[in-house]
Coordinates of C-alpha atoms in Angstrom, one line a residue:
Chain I
X1 CA 111.5 92.3 98.2
X2 CA 108.0 93.3 97.9
X3 CA 104.5 91.9 98.5
X4 CA 105.0 89.1 96.2
X5 CA 101.8 87.4 97.3
X6 CA 99.8 90.5 96.6
X7 CA 101.8 91.2 93.4
X8 CA 100.9 87.8 91.9
X9 CA 97.2 87.7 93.0
X10 CA 96.5 91.1 92.5
X11 CA 93.7 90.7 89.5
X12 CA 92.6 87.4 90.9
X13 CA 90.2 88.4 93.7
X14 CA 86.8 87.9 92.6
X15 CA 85.1 87.6 95.9
X16 CA 82.5 89.8 97.6
X17 CA 83.5 93.0 99.2
X18 CA 82.0 95.6 101.0
X19 CA 82.9 99.6 101.0
X20 CA 81.7 101.5 104.0
X21 CA 82.4 105.4 104.0
X22 CA 83.2 107.4 107.1
X23 CA 82.7 111.1 107.2
X24 CA 85.4 111.4 110.2
X25 CA 88.8 109.8 111.0
X26 CA 87.7 108.9 114.7
X27 CA 85.0 106.8 113.3
X28 CA 87.2 105.0 110.9
X29 CA 89.8 104.3 113.8
X30 CA 86.9 102.6 115.5
X31 CA 86.1 100.6 112.5
X32 CA 89.7 99.4 112.1
X33 CA 89.6 98.5 115.7
X34 CA 86.3 96.5 115.7
X35 CA 87.4 94.6 112.4
X36 CA 90.7 93.5 113.9
X37 CA 88.7 92.7 117.4
X38 CA 86.8 90.4 115.5
X39 CA 89.6 88.9 114.0
X40 CA 89.1 90.0 110.4
X41 CA 92.4 91.4 109.0
X42 CA 91.4 91.3 105.3
X43 CA 90.4 94.9 104.3
X44 CA 91.9 98.0 102.7
X45 CA 91.6 101.6 104.4
X46 CA 91.2 104.8 102.2
X47 CA 92.2 108.0 103.3
X48 CA 92.5 111.6 101.6
X49 CA 96.0 112.2 103.5
X50 CA 98.5 109.6 105.4
X51 CA 98.1 110.1 109.1
X52 CA 99.9 108.3 111.9
X53 CA 96.8 107.2 114.0
X54 CA 95.9 105.4 111.0
X55 CA 99.3 103.8 110.7
X56 CA 99.3 102.8 114.2
X57 CA 95.8 101.3 113.9
X58 CA 96.6 99.3 111.0
X59 CA 100.2 98.3 112.0
X60 CA 101.2 97.4 108.5
X61 CA 104.7 96.2 107.9
X62 CA 107.4 98.9 106.6
X63 CA 107.4 99.8 103.1
X64 CA 110.0 97.8 100.9
X65 CA 110.6 100.8 98.8
X66 CA 113.8 101.3 100.7
X67 CA 115.2 98.2 99.3
X68 CA 114.8 99.3 95.9
X69 CA 116.3 102.8 96.7
X70 CA 119.5 100.9 98.2
X71 CA 119.9 98.5 95.4
X72 CA 119.2 101.4 92.9
X73 CA 122.0 103.7 94.5
X74 CA 124.6 100.9 94.7
X75 CA 123.8 100.1 91.2
X76 CA 124.3 103.7 90.0
X77 CA 127.4 104.0 92.2
X78 CA 129.1 100.7 90.5
X79 CA 127.8 102.2 87.0
X80 CA 129.6 105.4 87.6
X81 CA 132.9 103.6 88.3
X82 CA 132.4 101.1 85.9
X83 CA 131.6 103.4 83.0
X84 CA 134.3 106.3 83.7
X85 CA 137.0 103.3 84.4
X86 CA 135.8 101.2 81.7
X87 CA 136.0 104.0 78.9
X88 CA 139.0 105.2 80.0
X89 CA 140.7 101.8 79.7
X90 CA 139.1 101.6 76.4
X91 CA 140.2 104.7 75.0
X92 CA 143.7 105.2 76.8
X93 CA 144.5 108.9 76.2
X94 CA 146.3 111.0 78.5
X95 CA 144.9 114.4 79.0
X96 CA 146.3 117.3 81.0
X97 CA 148.9 114.8 82.3
X98 CA 146.5 113.0 84.4
X99 CA 146.6 109.1 85.2
X100 CA 144.2 107.1 82.9
X101 CA 142.2 106.0 86.0
X102 CA 141.7 109.4 87.6
X103 CA 139.9 108.6 90.8
X104 CA 138.8 112.3 92.1
X105 CA 136.9 113.2 88.8
X106 CA 135.3 109.7 88.1
X107 CA 134.3 109.7 91.8
X108 CA 132.3 112.8 90.8
X109 CA 130.4 110.7 88.2
X110 CA 129.9 108.0 90.4
X111 CA 128.3 110.1 93.1
X112 CA 125.9 111.7 90.4
X113 CA 124.9 108.1 89.1
X114 CA 124.4 106.8 92.6
X115 CA 121.6 109.7 93.2
X116 CA 120.4 109.3 89.6
X117 CA 119.6 105.2 89.8
X118 CA 118.8 105.7 93.2
X119 CA 115.8 108.0 92.5
X120 CA 114.8 106.1 89.4
X121 CA 114.8 102.5 91.5
X122 CA 112.7 104.7 94.1
X123 CA 110.3 105.7 91.7
X124 CA 110.2 102.0 90.3
X125 CA 109.8 100.5 93.4
X126 CA 106.8 102.8 94.5
X127 CA 105.1 102.3 91.4
X128 CA 105.5 98.4 91.8
X129 CA 104.4 98.2 95.4
X130 CA 101.7 101.0 95.1
X131 CA 100.2 98.9 91.9
X132 CA 100.6 102.1 89.8
X133 CA 99.8 102.6 87.0
X134 CA 96.1 101.1 87.1
X135 CA 93.9 101.6 84.4
X136 CA 90.8 101.1 86.5
X137 CA 89.6 102.2 90.1
X138 CA 88.2 99.8 92.1
X139 CA 84.6 99.1 91.1
X140 CA 83.3 100.4 94.8
X141 CA 85.8 103.4 95.0
X142 CA 83.9 106.6 96.2
X143 CA 84.7 110.1 94.9
X144 CA 84.8 111.6 98.5
X145 CA 87.5 109.5 99.4
X146 CA 90.1 111.8 97.9
X147 CA 88.5 114.7 99.4
X148 CA 87.2 114.7 103.3
X149 CA 85.7 111.2 103.8
X150 CA 87.5 107.5 104.5
X151 CA 86.6 104.4 103.8
X152 CA 87.3 100.5 104.6
X153 CA 86.9 98.1 102.0
X154 CA 86.2 94.7 103.8
X155 CA 86.8 91.4 101.8
X156 CA 84.6 89.1 103.0
X157 CA 82.1 85.8 102.3
X158 CA 78.8 87.3 101.0
X159 CA 77.0 85.7 104.1
X160 CA 79.3 87.8 106.4
X161 CA 78.5 91.0 104.8
X162 CA 75.4 92.0 106.9
X163 CA 77.5 91.3 110.1
X164 CA 80.6 93.6 109.1
X165 CA 77.9 96.1 107.7
X166 CA 76.1 96.4 111.2
X167 CA 79.4 96.5 112.8
X168 CA 80.9 99.4 110.8
X169 CA 77.5 101.2 110.9
X170 CA 77.5 101.0 114.9
X171 CA 80.8 103.1 114.6
X172 CA 79.9 105.8 112.2
X173 CA 80.2 104.6 108.8
X174 CA 77.3 106.5 106.5
X175 CA 77.1 105.0 103.7
X176 CA 78.1 101.4 102.1
X177 CA 78.4 99.9 98.7
X178 CA 78.5 95.9 98.1
X179 CA 80.0 94.2 95.4
X180 CA 79.2 90.3 95.1
X181 CA 81.3 88.8 92.2
X182 CA 83.0 91.3 89.8
X183 CA 86.6 91.9 89.7
X184 CA 87.4 94.7 92.2
X185 CA 90.6 95.9 91.2
X186 CA 94.2 95.6 91.8
X187 CA 94.1 96.6 95.3
X188 CA 91.5 94.2 96.2
X189 CA 94.0 92.3 98.3
X190 CA 94.8 93.2 101.9
X191 CA 98.6 93.4 102.6
X192 CA 100.2 90.5 104.2
Chain T
X1 CA 97.6 124.4 113.8
X2 CA 98.5 127.2 111.3
X3 CA 95.1 126.7 109.3
X4 CA 91.6 126.8 110.5
X5 CA 90.0 125.2 107.3
X6 CA 88.2 122.1 106.5
X7 CA 89.6 119.5 104.2
X8 CA 86.6 120.4 101.7
X9 CA 87.1 124.0 101.8
X10 CA 91.0 123.4 101.2
X11 CA 90.2 121.3 98.1
X12 CA 87.7 124.0 96.8
X13 CA 89.8 126.7 97.4
X14 CA 92.8 124.9 95.8
X15 CA 91.1 123.5 92.5
X16 CA 89.6 126.9 91.8
X17 CA 93.1 127.8 90.5
X18 CA 92.1 125.7 87.6
X19 CA 89.0 127.6 86.8
X20 CA 88.5 129.1 83.2
X21 CA 91.2 131.9 83.0
X22 CA 90.7 135.7 82.8
X23 CA 91.7 138.1 80.3
X24 CA 94.7 139.1 81.7
X25 CA 96.1 135.2 81.6
X26 CA 95.8 134.9 77.9
X27 CA 97.2 138.6 77.4
X28 CA 100.1 137.4 79.5
X29 CA 100.5 134.2 77.8
X30 CA 100.6 135.9 74.4
X31 CA 103.0 138.6 75.2
X32 CA 105.3 135.7 76.6
X33 CA 104.8 133.6 73.6
X34 CA 105.9 136.4 71.4
X35 CA 108.9 136.5 73.7
X36 CA 109.6 133.0 73.2
X37 CA 109.2 133.3 69.5
X38 CA 111.4 136.2 69.2
X39 CA 114.1 134.0 71.1
X40 CA 113.3 131.0 69.0
X41 CA 113.6 133.0 65.7
X42 CA 117.2 134.6 66.9
X43 CA 118.3 130.8 67.6
X44 CA 117.1 129.9 64.3
X45 CA 118.8 133.0 62.6
X46 CA 122.1 131.8 64.9
X47 CA 121.7 128.0 63.3
X48 CA 121.4 129.3 59.9
X49 CA 124.0 132.1 59.9
X50 CA 126.6 130.5 62.3
X51 CA 127.4 131.1 66.0
X52 CA 129.5 134.5 64.8
X53 CA 126.1 136.0 65.2
X54 CA 126.2 135.9 69.0
X55 CA 128.6 138.7 70.6
X56 CA 131.2 136.0 71.8
X57 CA 134.5 136.1 70.4
X58 CA 138.2 135.6 71.0
X59 CA 139.0 135.7 73.9
X60 CA 135.4 136.2 75.5
X61 CA 134.2 132.8 74.2
X62 CA 131.9 132.2 77.3
X63 CA 129.4 135.1 77.3
X64 CA 125.7 135.8 77.9
X65 CA 124.5 132.1 77.1
X66 CA 126.9 130.7 79.7
X67 CA 126.0 133.5 82.2
X68 CA 122.4 132.9 82.0
X69 CA 122.9 129.3 81.9
X70 CA 124.6 129.5 85.3
X71 CA 121.8 132.1 86.4
X72 CA 119.1 129.6 85.3
X73 CA 120.6 126.5 87.0
X74 CA 120.9 128.8 90.1
X75 CA 117.5 129.7 90.1
X76 CA 116.6 126.2 90.1
X77 CA 118.0 125.5 93.2
X78 CA 115.7 127.0 95.9
X79 CA 113.0 124.6 94.7
X80 CA 114.6 121.6 95.8
X81 CA 116.1 123.0 98.7
X82 CA 112.6 124.3 99.9
X83 CA 111.0 120.9 98.8
X84 CA 113.2 118.5 100.0
X85 CA 115.4 119.6 102.3
X86 CA 112.8 121.6 104.5
X87 CA 110.7 118.3 104.2
X88 CA 113.4 116.3 105.6
X89 CA 113.4 119.1 108.6
X90 CA 109.9 119.0 108.8
X91 CA 109.4 122.5 108.5
X92 CA 105.5 123.2 108.4
X93 CA 105.8 126.7 106.3
X94 CA 107.2 124.7 103.2
X95 CA 103.8 123.0 102.4
X96 CA 101.9 125.8 100.7
X97 CA 104.8 127.1 98.9
X98 CA 106.9 124.1 97.9
X99 CA 105.1 123.2 94.7
X100 CA 105.5 126.3 93.0
X101 CA 109.1 126.4 94.2
X102 CA 109.6 122.8 92.6
X103 CA 107.9 124.5 89.4
X104 CA 110.5 127.1 89.4
X105 CA 113.1 124.2 89.6
X106 CA 111.9 122.1 86.7
X107 CA 111.3 125.0 84.6
X108 CA 114.5 126.8 85.6
X109 CA 116.3 123.6 84.5
X110 CA 114.3 123.3 81.7
X111 CA 115.6 126.7 80.6
X112 CA 119.1 126.3 81.7
X113 CA 119.3 123.0 79.5
X114 CA 118.8 125.0 76.5
X115 CA 121.8 127.4 77.1
X116 CA 124.6 124.5 76.5
X117 CA 122.8 123.8 73.2
X118 CA 122.5 127.4 72.2
X119 CA 126.2 128.1 72.7
X120 CA 127.2 125.3 70.4
X121 CA 128.4 126.1 67.2
X122 CA 126.8 122.8 65.7
X123 CA 123.7 122.1 67.9
X124 CA 122.8 119.1 65.5
X125 CA 125.5 117.0 67.0
X126 CA 124.9 117.9 70.6
X127 CA 124.7 114.2 71.4
X128 CA 128.8 114.2 71.0
X129 CA 128.4 115.2 74.6
X130 CA 127.0 111.9 75.7
X131 CA 128.8 108.8 76.3
X132 CA 127.7 106.2 73.3
X133 CA 130.2 103.9 71.3
X134 CA 130.8 105.4 67.8
X135 CA 133.3 104.6 64.9
X136 CA 135.1 107.8 65.4
X137 CA 136.6 106.9 68.6
X138 CA 135.0 110.0 70.1
X139 CA 134.0 109.9 73.8
X140 CA 133.6 112.2 76.6
X141 CA 136.5 112.8 78.8
X142 CA 135.5 112.3 82.3
X143 CA 138.0 114.3 83.8
X144 CA 136.5 117.5 82.4
X145 CA 133.9 119.3 84.6
X146 CA 132.0 120.3 81.4
X147 CA 131.3 116.5 81.3
X148 CA 130.3 116.3 85.0
X149 CA 127.9 119.1 84.1
X150 CA 126.1 117.4 81.6
X151 CA 125.7 114.4 84.0
X152 CA 124.7 116.8 86.9
X153 CA 122.1 118.8 85.2
X154 CA 120.5 116.0 83.5
X155 CA 120.5 114.0 87.0
X156 CA 119.0 117.1 88.5
X157 CA 116.3 117.8 85.9
X158 CA 115.5 113.9 86.1
X159 CA 115.3 113.8 89.7
X160 CA 113.7 117.1 90.4
X161 CA 110.9 116.1 87.9
X162 CA 110.3 112.7 89.5
X163 CA 110.1 114.6 93.0
X164 CA 107.8 117.4 91.3
X165 CA 105.5 114.5 89.5
X166 CA 105.5 112.1 92.5
X167 CA 104.4 115.0 94.7
X168 CA 101.5 115.8 92.5
X169 CA 99.8 112.4 92.2
X170 CA 97.4 112.7 95.2
X171 CA 96.4 116.3 94.0
X172 CA 95.5 115.3 90.8
X173 CA 93.4 112.3 92.0
X174 CA 91.5 114.8 93.8
X175 CA 91.0 116.8 90.7
X176 CA 89.9 113.8 88.8
X177 CA 87.2 113.0 91.3
X178 CA 85.7 116.2 91.1
X179 CA 86.2 116.8 87.1
X180 CA 83.8 115.9 84.2
X181 CA 84.1 115.0 80.6
X182 CA 87.5 115.4 78.9
X183 CA 88.9 116.8 82.1
X184 CA 88.0 113.5 84.4
X185 CA 90.1 111.4 81.7
X186 CA 93.2 113.6 81.4
X187 CA 93.5 114.1 85.1
X188 CA 92.5 110.1 85.4
X189 CA 95.4 109.4 83.3
X190 CA 97.7 111.7 85.1
X191 CA 96.8 110.4 88.6
X192 CA 97.6 106.9 87.2
X193 CA 94.7 105.2 89.1
X194 CA 95.7 106.8 92.5
X195 CA 93.0 106.0 95.2
X196 CA 94.5 106.7 98.5
X197 CA 94.8 103.1 99.9
X198 CA 96.7 102.7 103.0
X199 CA 98.9 100.7 101.1
X200 CA 99.6 103.4 98.5
X201 CA 100.1 105.9 101.3
X202 CA 102.7 103.6 103.0
X203 CA 104.8 103.3 99.9
X204 CA 104.0 106.7 98.9
X205 CA 105.3 108.3 102.0
X206 CA 108.5 106.0 102.1
X207 CA 109.2 107.0 98.5
X208 CA 108.8 110.6 99.2
X209 CA 111.2 110.3 102.0
X210 CA 113.8 108.6 100.0
X211 CA 113.3 111.0 97.0
X212 CA 113.9 113.9 99.2
X213 CA 116.8 112.6 100.8
X214 CA 118.5 111.6 97.5
X215 CA 117.7 115.3 96.0
X216 CA 119.2 116.9 99.0
X217 CA 122.6 116.3 97.9
X218 CA 122.0 117.4 94.5
X219 CA 121.3 120.9 95.8
X220 CA 124.8 120.8 97.1
X221 CA 126.4 119.0 94.4
X222 CA 124.8 120.5 91.0
X223 CA 125.9 124.3 91.4
X224 CA 129.3 122.8 93.0
X225 CA 129.8 121.3 89.8
X226 CA 128.8 124.2 87.7
X227 CA 131.3 126.3 89.6
X228 CA 134.1 123.9 89.1
X229 CA 133.4 124.6 85.4
X230 CA 135.5 127.8 86.0
X231 CA 137.4 126.9 89.4
X232 CA 139.1 123.8 87.6
X233 CA 140.7 126.1 85.0
X234 CA 143.7 128.5 85.8
X235 CA 141.9 131.8 84.5
X236 CA 142.4 134.5 87.4
X237 CA 139.2 135.1 89.4
X238 CA 138.1 131.6 88.7
X239 CA 140.9 129.4 90.1
X240 CA 139.4 129.5 93.6
X241 CA 138.5 126.9 96.2
X242 CA 135.4 128.6 97.7
X243 CA 133.8 128.8 94.2
X244 CA 131.6 125.7 95.2
X245 CA 130.0 126.9 98.4
X246 CA 130.1 130.3 97.2
X247 CA 128.1 129.3 94.2
X248 CA 125.8 127.0 96.1
X249 CA 124.7 130.1 98.4
X250 CA 124.3 132.5 95.3
X251 CA 121.9 129.7 93.8
X252 CA 119.7 129.5 96.7
X253 CA 119.6 133.3 96.9
X254 CA 118.7 133.8 93.5
X255 CA 116.1 130.8 93.3
X256 CA 114.4 132.2 96.6
X257 CA 114.0 135.8 95.4
X258 CA 112.5 134.0 92.1
X259 CA 110.1 132.0 94.4
X260 CA 108.9 135.2 96.2
X261 CA 108.5 136.9 92.9
X262 CA 106.3 134.0 91.5
X263 CA 104.3 133.4 94.8
X264 CA 103.2 137.2 95.7
X265 CA 101.4 137.8 92.0
X266 CA 100.0 134.1 92.2
X267 CA 98.7 134.4 95.6
X268 CA 96.9 137.7 94.5
X269 CA 95.8 136.1 91.0
X270 CA 94.1 132.9 92.7
X271 CA 93.3 134.7 96.0
X272 CA 95.5 132.6 98.1
X273 CA 95.9 134.7 100.8
X274 CA 94.4 132.0 103.3
X275 CA 97.1 129.5 102.4
X276 CA 100.1 131.7 101.2
X277 CA 100.0 134.2 104.2
X278 CA 102.6 137.0 105.1
X279 CA 104.1 134.5 107.5
X280 CA 105.2 132.1 104.5
X281 CA 106.5 135.2 102.7
X282 CA 108.2 136.6 105.8
X283 CA 110.0 133.3 106.4
X284 CA 111.2 133.5 102.8
X285 CA 112.6 137.0 103.3
X286 CA 114.5 135.6 106.4
X287 CA 116.0 132.9 104.7
X288 CA 117.1 135.6 101.7
X289 CA 118.4 137.6 104.4
X290 CA 120.5 134.5 105.5
X291 CA 121.7 133.7 101.8
X292 CA 122.4 137.4 101.3
X293 CA 124.8 137.3 104.0
X294 CA 126.5 134.1 103.0
X295 CA 126.9 135.4 99.6
X296 CA 128.3 138.8 100.7
X297 CA 131.0 137.1 103.1
X298 CA 132.0 135.2 99.9
X299 CA 132.4 138.3 98.0
X300 CA 134.5 139.9 100.9
X301 CA 136.7 136.8 101.0
X302 CA 137.3 136.6 97.3
X303 CA 138.5 140.1 97.6
X304 CA 140.5 139.3 100.6
X305 CA 142.1 136.5 98.9
X306 CA 143.1 138.5 96.0
X307 CA 144.9 140.9 98.2
X308 CA 146.3 138.3 100.6
X309 CA 147.7 136.0 98.2
X310 CA 150.2 138.6 96.5
X311 CA 149.0 137.2 93.3
X312 CA 149.4 139.9 90.9
X313 CA 147.0 138.3 88.2
X314 CA 144.4 138.0 90.9
X315 CA 144.8 141.3 92.3
X316 CA 144.6 143.1 88.7
X317 CA 141.4 141.1 87.6
X318 CA 139.4 142.3 91.0
X319 CA 140.8 145.6 90.2
X320 CA 139.6 145.4 86.7
X321 CA 136.1 144.1 87.9
X322 CA 135.7 147.0 90.5
X323 CA 136.9 149.8 88.0
X324 CA 137.2 148.3 84.6
X325 CA 134.7 148.0 81.5
X326 CA 132.2 146.4 83.3
X327 CA 132.4 148.4 86.7
X328 CA 128.7 148.9 86.7
X329 CA 128.0 144.9 87.1
X330 CA 130.5 144.6 89.9
X331 CA 128.9 147.3 91.7
X332 CA 125.3 146.3 91.1
X333 CA 125.9 143.0 92.1
X334 CA 127.2 144.0 95.6
X335 CA 124.4 146.5 96.3
X336 CA 121.6 144.1 94.8
X337 CA 122.8 141.1 96.4
X338 CA 124.2 142.1 99.5
X339 CA 123.1 145.6 100.8
X340 CA 119.4 145.8 99.8
X341 CA 118.4 142.6 101.3
X342 CA 120.1 143.5 104.9
X343 CA 116.9 145.4 105.2
X344 CA 115.2 142.6 106.0
X345 CA 116.7 142.8 109.3
X346 CA 113.8 144.9 109.9
X347 CA 110.2 143.1 110.2
X348 CA 108.6 146.3 108.7
X349 CA 110.1 145.5 105.5
X350 CA 109.8 141.8 105.7
X351 CA 106.1 142.2 106.1
X352 CA 105.9 144.7 103.2
X353 CA 104.9 143.2 100.0
X354 CA 106.0 146.0 97.6
X355 CA 109.3 145.9 99.4
X356 CA 109.3 142.1 99.1
X357 CA 108.7 142.6 95.3
X358 CA 111.4 145.2 95.2
X359 CA 114.1 143.3 97.0
X360 CA 113.3 140.2 95.0
X361 CA 113.9 142.1 91.8
X362 CA 116.9 143.5 92.8
X363 CA 118.5 140.2 93.9
X364 CA 117.5 138.5 90.4
X365 CA 119.2 141.4 88.6
X366 CA 122.1 140.9 90.8
X367 CA 122.5 137.7 90.9
X368 CA 122.6 137.9 86.8
X369 CA 125.0 140.6 87.0
X370 CA 127.5 138.1 89.4
X371 CA 127.3 135.5 86.9
X372 CA 128.1 138.0 84.0
X373 CA 130.9 139.7 85.9
X374 CA 132.7 136.6 87.1
X375 CA 132.7 135.0 83.3
X376 CA 133.1 137.8 81.3
X377 CA 135.6 140.2 83.5
X378 CA 138.1 137.0 83.5
X379 CA 138.1 136.2 80.1
X380 CA 138.2 139.8 78.9
X381 CA 141.5 140.4 80.9
X382 CA 143.3 137.1 81.3
X383 CA 146.9 137.3 81.5
X384 CA 148.4 138.6 78.5
X385 CA 147.7 142.3 77.6
X386 CA 147.8 141.4 73.8
X387 CA 145.2 138.9 74.3
X388 CA 142.6 141.1 76.0
X389 CA 139.6 141.9 74.2
X390 CA 135.7 142.8 74.8
X391 CA 132.7 141.0 73.7
X392 CA 129.8 142.9 71.9
X393 CA 126.1 143.1 72.4
X394 CA 124.1 141.5 69.4
X395 CA 120.4 141.4 68.9
X396 CA 120.5 137.6 68.3
X397 CA 122.3 137.1 71.7
X398 CA 119.6 139.6 73.4
X399 CA 116.9 137.8 71.7
X400 CA 117.8 134.6 73.0
X401 CA 118.4 135.9 76.9
X402 CA 115.1 137.8 76.6
X403 CA 113.3 135.0 75.3
X404 CA 114.5 132.6 77.9
X405 CA 112.9 134.6 80.5
X406 CA 109.6 134.7 78.7
X407 CA 109.9 130.9 78.1
X408 CA 110.4 130.4 82.0
X409 CA 107.4 132.7 82.6
X410 CA 105.4 131.2 80.0
X411 CA 105.9 127.6 81.1
X412 CA 104.8 128.5 84.7
X413 CA 101.7 130.2 83.3
X414 CA 100.5 127.0 81.6
X415 CA 101.5 125.2 84.8
X416 CA 99.5 127.6 87.1
X417 CA 96.3 126.5 85.0
X418 CA 96.7 123.1 84.4
X419 CA 97.9 121.7 87.5
X420 CA 97.6 122.4 91.3
X421 CA 99.9 125.5 92.5
X422 CA 99.7 124.6 95.9
X423 CA 100.0 121.1 97.4
X424 CA 96.2 120.0 98.5
X425 CA 97.5 116.8 100.5
X426 CA 100.3 118.6 102.3
X427 CA 98.3 121.5 103.4
X428 CA 95.3 119.2 104.3
X429 CA 98.2 117.1 106.4
X430 CA 98.4 120.3 108.8
X431 CA 94.8 120.6 109.2
X432 CA 92.7 119.0 112.1
X433 CA 91.1 116.1 110.4
X434 CA 87.3 115.6 110.4
X435 CA 86.1 114.1 113.8
X436 CA 82.8 113.0 114.9
X437 CA 83.8 113.5 118.5
X438 CA 82.1 110.3 119.7
X439 CA 83.9 108.2 122.2

């Protein structure tokens, strides 16, 4: 349902990685293209805002959050009917001459709980899949990345680092940070 | 592209709203705090003395508390309309105004939610309205629209709060990355570790669309359910099939007026003219004109149905509304909600800031009078003349109503200085991204 592989191994990555920071989005797109051309898919992209060009360049799978929404909404719908019908059967008191199981008014509750549970499940789905909340940011996180810079975090062998650095520098990366052993945070695994 | 700004300039402009406040801010917070204290004191007096200190009586058991409750739920509607519905329709002018509109929703509901509690004789047993197993065999009657209301308002508050807070996460991360000291820790906690990775954005944008899609039917359903609190009864003036759409339109009408009323001083105080432009305010004014027309149509249809139905009770109540004890409220609502906004047909008025403020205040007053008229006149003049009666205005009830307005603006002022009032990431989304220009 969600990226199970990532989820299980999210804190286990101990390998080397490289953060390349780009001042421009077109350079970032070139960087993604070059990495893919070299057959290296194990990297994460950091951006201050989402952009269709980045999505197209990365070609990641659709977010599984929608499954959470659907399951949550259906659970809410069933809970609404179960709560109203169940309690009416449990306290069988005729009010205003209406049947014990009054479908139209109970439908209102089912409708509301569909939305409530759907929204809660959406939020939970987002938090699980986006690996939030996180106590620590990635060690190589750069504070410019939330403002007006872009980043590519490449997960690779220590020996490959120089090669990737050269490749990304050529397409416009301006600064680099390296990490060799330490835990690099939950997002350090590329999505499948 | 509506803006000619850079990403970094946008961050700079929109985070300066969090700088150390000026004197006027502290003065406003203290004055509003005093108003809240007056309201709180009045409530305490009511709890200690009994609900009789409010002006409601028999037959007018629903008076200012319920009228103000419906008013605040209505105010809460434009936020979700602007943030969710306009998002789904990809309306670009929503980006700089939706955060404040969402705040209006959340704080409007936080205010509205107090009124059913204020209205209760024994507020300490408010939890009896919730479904939980207990020895006394007491359980909510799910056929009652009042119970639907408990669920609808709670759900609306929950969903709009989730939507509000989720939308803020990337912006809070920007503040975290610029802040130092205890502020960095605070915003770091609020950002929950957001880093803007492609994974996070992928799930975030998906969740945001689904939250918007789930919040949209709530805009329609919540005020429909509030209207059924009245329409499901057989009280003349209430028992009407048009109540649901009539209430929803009225809710959006009043909410838009409140959003304009909040945006204009906020734009001036924080110097946000580049972001909240006259074009944005004009778009809101056009929307207000549309809702004024829908609301006006509903008013006239109500009168038509009373005449056409040949129902003497229905006719009597509308004559009473127009020429009875509360005639001023009836005519005020017509003038404020329908007539005055018609001037927005002219661009000159839509572009005039003083006029925008004037119309918004008029609509806010008019919409409160609308709720007052519907609720009080119908109860005061029901079927049997023997049971007719008028409520009285008391200091306690007035204090609570005034206190609720102070509470709402107090919450907004606190929000305006602690969290970004304009969505930075969505404004940036509309800008040209930084490019090197190399091929």
